[in-house]
Coordinates of C-alpha atoms and ligand atoms in Angstrom, one line a residue:
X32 CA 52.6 267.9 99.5
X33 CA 52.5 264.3 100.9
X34 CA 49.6 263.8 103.4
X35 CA 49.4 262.2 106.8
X36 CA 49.6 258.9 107.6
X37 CA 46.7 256.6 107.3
X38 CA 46.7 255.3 110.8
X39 CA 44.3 252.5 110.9
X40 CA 44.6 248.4 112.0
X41 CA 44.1 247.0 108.1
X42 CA 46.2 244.4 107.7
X43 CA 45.8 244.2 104.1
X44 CA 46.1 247.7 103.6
X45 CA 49.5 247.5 105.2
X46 CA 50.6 244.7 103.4
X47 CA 49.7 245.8 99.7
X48 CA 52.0 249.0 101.0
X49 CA 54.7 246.7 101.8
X50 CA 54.5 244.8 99.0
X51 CA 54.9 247.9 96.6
X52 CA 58.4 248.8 98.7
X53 CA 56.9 251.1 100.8
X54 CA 57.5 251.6 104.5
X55 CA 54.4 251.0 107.2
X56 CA 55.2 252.1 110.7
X57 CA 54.3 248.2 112.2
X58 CA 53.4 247.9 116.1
X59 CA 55.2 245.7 118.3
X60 CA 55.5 244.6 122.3
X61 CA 58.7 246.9 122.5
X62 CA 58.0 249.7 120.4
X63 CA 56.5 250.9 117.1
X64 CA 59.1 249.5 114.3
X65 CA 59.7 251.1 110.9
X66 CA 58.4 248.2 108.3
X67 CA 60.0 247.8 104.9
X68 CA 60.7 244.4 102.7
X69 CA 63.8 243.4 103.6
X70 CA 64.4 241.9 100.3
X71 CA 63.5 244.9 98.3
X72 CA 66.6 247.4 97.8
X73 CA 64.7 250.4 97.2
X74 CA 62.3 250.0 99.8
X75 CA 65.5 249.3 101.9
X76 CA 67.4 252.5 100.4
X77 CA 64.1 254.6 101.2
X78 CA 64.1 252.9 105.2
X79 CA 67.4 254.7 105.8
X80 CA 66.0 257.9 104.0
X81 CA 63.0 258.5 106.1
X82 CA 65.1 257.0 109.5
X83 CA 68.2 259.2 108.9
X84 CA 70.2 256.2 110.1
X85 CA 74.1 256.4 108.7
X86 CA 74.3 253.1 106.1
X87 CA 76.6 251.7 107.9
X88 CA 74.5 250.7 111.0
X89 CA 72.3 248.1 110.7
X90 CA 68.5 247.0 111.1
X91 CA 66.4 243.9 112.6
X92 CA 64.6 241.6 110.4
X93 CA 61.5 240.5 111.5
X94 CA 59.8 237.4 110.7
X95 CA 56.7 235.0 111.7
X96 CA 58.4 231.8 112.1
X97 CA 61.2 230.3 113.6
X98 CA 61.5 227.8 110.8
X99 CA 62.7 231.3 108.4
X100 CA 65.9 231.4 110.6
X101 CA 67.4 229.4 108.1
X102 CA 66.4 232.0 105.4
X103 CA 68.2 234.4 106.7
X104 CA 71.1 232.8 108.8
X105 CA 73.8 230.3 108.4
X106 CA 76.1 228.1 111.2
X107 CA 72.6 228.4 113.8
X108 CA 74.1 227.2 117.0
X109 CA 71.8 225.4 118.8
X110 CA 71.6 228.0 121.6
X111 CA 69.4 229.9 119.4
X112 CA 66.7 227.6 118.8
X113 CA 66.5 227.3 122.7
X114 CA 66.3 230.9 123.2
X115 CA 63.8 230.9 120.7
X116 CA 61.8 228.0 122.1
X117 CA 61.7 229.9 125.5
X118 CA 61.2 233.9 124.2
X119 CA 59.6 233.7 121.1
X120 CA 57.5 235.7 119.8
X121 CA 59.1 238.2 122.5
X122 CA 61.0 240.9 123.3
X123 CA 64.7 239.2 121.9
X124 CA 67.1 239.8 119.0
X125 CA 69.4 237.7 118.0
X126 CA 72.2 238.1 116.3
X127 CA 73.4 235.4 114.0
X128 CA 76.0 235.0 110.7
X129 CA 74.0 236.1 108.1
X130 CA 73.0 234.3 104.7
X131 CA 75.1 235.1 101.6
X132 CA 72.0 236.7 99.8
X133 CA 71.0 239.2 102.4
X134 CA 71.7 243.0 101.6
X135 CA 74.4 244.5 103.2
X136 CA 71.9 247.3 103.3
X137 CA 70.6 245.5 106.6
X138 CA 73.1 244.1 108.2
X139 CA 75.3 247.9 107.3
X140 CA 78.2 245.8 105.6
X141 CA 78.9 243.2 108.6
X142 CA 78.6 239.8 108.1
X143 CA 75.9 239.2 110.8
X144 CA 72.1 239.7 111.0
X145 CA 69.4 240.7 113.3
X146 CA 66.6 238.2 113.7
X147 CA 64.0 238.5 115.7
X148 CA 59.7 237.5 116.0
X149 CA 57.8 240.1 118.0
X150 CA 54.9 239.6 119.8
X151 CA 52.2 241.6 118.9
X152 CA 49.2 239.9 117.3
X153 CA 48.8 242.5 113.6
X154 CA 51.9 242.6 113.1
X155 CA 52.5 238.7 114.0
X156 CA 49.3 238.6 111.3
X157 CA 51.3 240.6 108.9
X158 CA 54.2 238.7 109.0
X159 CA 52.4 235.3 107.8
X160 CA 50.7 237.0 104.7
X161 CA 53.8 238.7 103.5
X162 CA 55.8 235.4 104.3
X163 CA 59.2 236.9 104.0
X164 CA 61.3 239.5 106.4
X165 CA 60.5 242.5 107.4
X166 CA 63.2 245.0 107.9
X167 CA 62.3 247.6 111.1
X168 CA 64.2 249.9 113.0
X169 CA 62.4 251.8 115.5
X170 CA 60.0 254.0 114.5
X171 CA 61.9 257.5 115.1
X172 CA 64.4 259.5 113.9
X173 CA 67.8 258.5 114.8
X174 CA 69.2 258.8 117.6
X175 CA 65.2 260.2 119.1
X176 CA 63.0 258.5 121.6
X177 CA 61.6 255.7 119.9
X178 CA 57.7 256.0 119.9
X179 CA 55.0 253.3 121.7
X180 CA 52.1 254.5 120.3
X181 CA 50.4 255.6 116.9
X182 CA 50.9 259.4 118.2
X183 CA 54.4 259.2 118.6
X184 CA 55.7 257.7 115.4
X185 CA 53.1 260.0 113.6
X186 CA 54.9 263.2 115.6
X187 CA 58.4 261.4 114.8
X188 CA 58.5 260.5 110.9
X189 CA 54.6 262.3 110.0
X190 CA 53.9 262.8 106.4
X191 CA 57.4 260.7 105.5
X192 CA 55.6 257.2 106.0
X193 CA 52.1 256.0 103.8
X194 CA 50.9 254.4 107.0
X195 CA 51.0 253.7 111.0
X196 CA 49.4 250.1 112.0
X197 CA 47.6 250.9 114.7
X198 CA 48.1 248.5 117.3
X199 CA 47.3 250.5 119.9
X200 CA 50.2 251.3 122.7
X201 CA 53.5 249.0 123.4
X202 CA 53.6 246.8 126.2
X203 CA 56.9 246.2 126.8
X204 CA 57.9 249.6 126.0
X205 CA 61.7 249.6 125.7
X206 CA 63.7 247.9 122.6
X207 CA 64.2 244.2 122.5
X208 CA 67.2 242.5 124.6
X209 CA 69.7 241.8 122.1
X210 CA 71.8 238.6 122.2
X211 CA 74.9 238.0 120.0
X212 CA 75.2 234.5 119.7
X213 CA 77.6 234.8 116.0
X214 CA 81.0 234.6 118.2
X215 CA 82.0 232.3 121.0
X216 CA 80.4 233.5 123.9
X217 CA 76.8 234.3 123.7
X218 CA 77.0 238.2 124.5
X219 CA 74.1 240.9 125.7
X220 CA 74.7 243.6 123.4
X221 CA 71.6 245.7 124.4
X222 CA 69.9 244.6 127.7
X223 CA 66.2 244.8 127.6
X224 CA 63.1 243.5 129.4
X225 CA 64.2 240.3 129.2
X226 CA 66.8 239.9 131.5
X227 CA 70.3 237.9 131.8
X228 CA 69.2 235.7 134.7
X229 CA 66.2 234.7 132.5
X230 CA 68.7 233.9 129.3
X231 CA 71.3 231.9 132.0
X232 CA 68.3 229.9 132.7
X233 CA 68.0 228.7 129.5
X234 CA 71.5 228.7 128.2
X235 CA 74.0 226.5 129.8
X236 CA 76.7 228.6 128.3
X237 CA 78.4 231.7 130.2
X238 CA 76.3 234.8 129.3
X239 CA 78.3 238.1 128.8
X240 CA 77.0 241.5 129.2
X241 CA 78.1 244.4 127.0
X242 CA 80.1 247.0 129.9
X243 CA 77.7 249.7 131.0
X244 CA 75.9 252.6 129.0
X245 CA 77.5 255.4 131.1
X246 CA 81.0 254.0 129.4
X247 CA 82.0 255.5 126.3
X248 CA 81.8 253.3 123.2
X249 CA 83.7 254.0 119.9
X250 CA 82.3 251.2 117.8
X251 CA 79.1 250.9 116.0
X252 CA 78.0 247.2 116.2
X253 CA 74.7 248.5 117.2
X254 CA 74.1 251.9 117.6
X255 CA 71.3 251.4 120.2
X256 CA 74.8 251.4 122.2
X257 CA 75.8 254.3 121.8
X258 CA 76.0 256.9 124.7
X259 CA 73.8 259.7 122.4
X260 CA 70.6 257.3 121.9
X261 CA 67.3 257.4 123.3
X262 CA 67.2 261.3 124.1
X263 CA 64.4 263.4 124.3
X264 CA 65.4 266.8 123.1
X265 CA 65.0 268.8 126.6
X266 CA 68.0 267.7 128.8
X267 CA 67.6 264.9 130.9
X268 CA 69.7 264.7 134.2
X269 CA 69.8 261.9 136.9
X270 CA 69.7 262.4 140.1
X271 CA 69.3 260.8 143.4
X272 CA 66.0 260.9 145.5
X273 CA 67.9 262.5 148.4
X274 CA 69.5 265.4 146.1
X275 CA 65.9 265.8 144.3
X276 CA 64.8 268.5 146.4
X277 CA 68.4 270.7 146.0
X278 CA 68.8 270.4 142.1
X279 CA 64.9 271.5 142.3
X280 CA 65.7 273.9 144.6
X281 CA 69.1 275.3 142.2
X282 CA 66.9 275.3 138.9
X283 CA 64.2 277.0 140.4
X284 CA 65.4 280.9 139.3
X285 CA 65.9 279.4 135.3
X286 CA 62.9 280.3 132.9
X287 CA 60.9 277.9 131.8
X288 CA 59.1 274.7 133.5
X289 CA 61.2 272.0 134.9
X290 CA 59.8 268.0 134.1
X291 CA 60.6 265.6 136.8
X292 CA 60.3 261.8 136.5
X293 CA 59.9 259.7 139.8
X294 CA 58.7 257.2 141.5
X295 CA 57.2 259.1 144.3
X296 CA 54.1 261.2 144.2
X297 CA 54.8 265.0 143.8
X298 CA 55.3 266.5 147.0
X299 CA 54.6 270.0 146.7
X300 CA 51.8 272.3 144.3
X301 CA 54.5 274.3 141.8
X302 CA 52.9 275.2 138.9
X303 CA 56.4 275.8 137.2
X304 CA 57.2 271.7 137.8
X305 CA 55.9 268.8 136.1
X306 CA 55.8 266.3 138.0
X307 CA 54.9 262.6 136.5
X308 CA 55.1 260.1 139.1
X309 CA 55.8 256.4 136.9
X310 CA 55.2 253.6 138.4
X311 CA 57.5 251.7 141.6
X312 CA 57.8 248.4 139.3
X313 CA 59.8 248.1 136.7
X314 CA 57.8 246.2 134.0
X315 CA 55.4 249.1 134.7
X316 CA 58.0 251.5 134.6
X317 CA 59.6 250.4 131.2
X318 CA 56.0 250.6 129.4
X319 CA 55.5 254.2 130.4
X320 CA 59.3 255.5 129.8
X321 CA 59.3 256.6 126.8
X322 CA 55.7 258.0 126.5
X323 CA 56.6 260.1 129.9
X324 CA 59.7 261.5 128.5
X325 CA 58.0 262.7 125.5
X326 CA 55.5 264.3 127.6
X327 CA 57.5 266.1 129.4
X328 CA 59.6 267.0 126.3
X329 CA 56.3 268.4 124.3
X330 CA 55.6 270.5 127.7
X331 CA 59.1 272.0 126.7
X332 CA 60.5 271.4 129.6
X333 CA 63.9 273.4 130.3
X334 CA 65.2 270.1 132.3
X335 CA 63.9 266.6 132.8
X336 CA 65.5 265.4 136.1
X337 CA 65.0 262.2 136.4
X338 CA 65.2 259.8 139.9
X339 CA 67.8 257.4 139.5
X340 CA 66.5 253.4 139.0
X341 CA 67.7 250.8 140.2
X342 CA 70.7 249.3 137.9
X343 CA 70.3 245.5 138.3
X344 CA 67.9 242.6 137.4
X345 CA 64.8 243.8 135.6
X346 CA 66.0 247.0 136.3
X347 CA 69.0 246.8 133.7
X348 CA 67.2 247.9 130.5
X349 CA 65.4 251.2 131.7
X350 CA 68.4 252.0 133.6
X351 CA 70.3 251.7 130.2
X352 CA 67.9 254.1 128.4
X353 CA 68.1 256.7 130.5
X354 CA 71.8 256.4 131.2
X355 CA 71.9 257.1 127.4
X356 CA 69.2 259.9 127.4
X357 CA 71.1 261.4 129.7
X358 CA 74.2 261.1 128.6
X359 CA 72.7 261.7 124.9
X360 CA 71.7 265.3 126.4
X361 CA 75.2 266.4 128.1
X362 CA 76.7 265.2 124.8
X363 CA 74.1 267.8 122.7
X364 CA 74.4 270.7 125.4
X365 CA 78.3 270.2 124.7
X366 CA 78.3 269.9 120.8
X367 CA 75.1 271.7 119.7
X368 CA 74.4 270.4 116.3
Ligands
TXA446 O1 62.5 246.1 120.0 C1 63.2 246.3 119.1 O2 64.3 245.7 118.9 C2 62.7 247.3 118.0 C3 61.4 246.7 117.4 C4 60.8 247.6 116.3 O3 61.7 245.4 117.0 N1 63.6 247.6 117.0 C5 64.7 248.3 117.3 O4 65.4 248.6 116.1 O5 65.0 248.8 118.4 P1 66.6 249.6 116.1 O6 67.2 249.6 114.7 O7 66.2 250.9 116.6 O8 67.7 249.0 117.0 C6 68.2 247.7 116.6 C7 69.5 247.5 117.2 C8 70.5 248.5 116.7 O9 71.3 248.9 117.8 C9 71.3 247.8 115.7 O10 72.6 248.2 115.6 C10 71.3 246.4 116.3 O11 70.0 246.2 116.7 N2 71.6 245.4 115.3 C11 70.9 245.1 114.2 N3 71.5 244.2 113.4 C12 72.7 243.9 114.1 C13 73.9 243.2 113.8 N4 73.9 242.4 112.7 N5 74.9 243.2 114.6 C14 74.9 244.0 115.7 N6 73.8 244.7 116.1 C15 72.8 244.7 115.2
MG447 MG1 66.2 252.6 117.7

């Protein structure tokens, strides 16, 4: 029987793991990332074992220095060394043409790769001992909410992983904003915390954004864009402040506890409602999200209605997220697997 993680902030311990080909759950500002050498097939074959992600979909590679962009990335426009002047280490990927010598195993058989330097001082720490890439999706199951603190990854991928660096809980808490600079127009493939008026200021070029999460997607450039991603496993449904109080008021005679997320403070004493109030900012918002969702889902909550946010500004990536959970839940209650 393989035991539980070793969950502990030793750098070293971490590295010798990677270094062997074996994956460490690695803490970031987003969210916990699933570490494995990104120049070590097996330990790449074994990432996409333990993350059930299809082969075909690829993975970030994470490195220390900007200076390693070259290691992994050919034709670098100059757009990205002044994105990565301005957000790096930070919450931004980047997606560039790959290097002839990287695995198609990361970059799931297309001819670009994702690059990016996180800001979070172990794994920053890690990254200049190991000196080369590491390869990390986040730290969950596919298509699951990804985890922002040693708890969750340990309740997502447990006994499957040797160890969790413990770097305590995610700031930023949603995935990083990821840029596609590998065509002609630099192009927001994933919005994130980091938002498009903050890349416009630094890019001179036209900025496009990927159309909206609620939309239907066929493609799999990054399946962080697909409408089925970022769900809890109770049904999430949005709905406005004003129509709060009637879709209470209709799930009332169901069994089981209903979760609400919002940003005002629970207005009535219902021991069959859970009511988490997040917080009215959205930077504060975004680094509670995911940790509110997944308390909700462990209360087993038959429903997680969830206010509607804002859809603009720094507003665009949490909107995103739950969009998808959302949508991620109609699509499961539709198609049970
Ligand atoms: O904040 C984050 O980005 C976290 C932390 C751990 O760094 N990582 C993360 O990884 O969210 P993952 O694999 O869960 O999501 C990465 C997204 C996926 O949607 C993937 O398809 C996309 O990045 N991606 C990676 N390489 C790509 C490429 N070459 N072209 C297009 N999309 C790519
Ligand atoms: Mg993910």
């Amino acid at each position: 029987m393989p035991s539980d993680p070793v969950v502990s902030s030793n750098i070293d311990q971490a590295l010798t793991l990677l270094q062997q080909g074996l994956l460490v759950a690695i803490p970031t500002e987003t969210v916990y990332g699933l570490g494995a050498d990104a120049s070590n097939e097996a330990a790449l074959e074994r990432l996409y074992t333990v993350k059930g992600r299809p082969t075909h979909h690829p993975v970030i590679v994470h490195l220390a220095h900007v200076q390693q962009l070259s290691q992994w990335a050919i034709d670098i426009p100059d757009s990205a060394y002044q994105l990565a002047e301005a957000f790096w280490p930070g919450p931004m990927t980047l997606i560039l043409k790959k290097a002839p010598h990287v695995s198609s195993r990361i970059t799931g058989g297309q001819d670009t790769i994702g690059l990016r330097i996180p800001n979070h001082p172990l794994t920053l720490a890690l990254l200049e001992q190991f000196q080369g890439g590491i390869a990390a999706p986040s730290a969950n199951k596919f298509g699951c909410l990804s985890p922002t603190t040693p708890e969750q990854v340990c309740h997502a991928l447990g006994n499957a992983i040797p160890m969790i660096l413990d770097g305590g809980p995610c700031h930023v808490g949603i995935e990083s904003t990821i840029i596609d600079l590998s065509g002609g127009t630099p192009c927001i493939l994933r919005p994130g915390m980091l938002t498009e008026a903050e890349i416009h200021r630094v890019l001179t070029a036209q900025v496009t954004a990927l159309a909206s999460s609620i939309l239907p997607r066929s493609d799999v450039r990054a399946p962080g864009t697909l409408n089925s991603h970022y769900a809890p496993r109770s049904p999430v449904e949005l709905v406005t402040l004003e129509n709060l109080p009637a879709r209470i008021a209709s799930l009332a005679s169901d069994k089981g506890p209903l979760g609400i997320l919002s940003r005002q403070p629970k207005p009535m004493d219902n021991p069959n409602i859970h009511w988490v109030q997040a917080p009215k900012d959205a930077p504060g918002y975004a680094k509670q999200l995911y940790a509110n969702l997944f308390y909700l889902d462990q209360l087993g909550c038959r429903t997680i209605l969830v206010e509607v946010v804002p859809t603009e500004g720094s507003w665009t990536g949490v909107a995103d997220r739950l969009g998808r959970a959302a949508s991620g839940s109609s699509a499961r209650t539709h198609q049970p697997a």
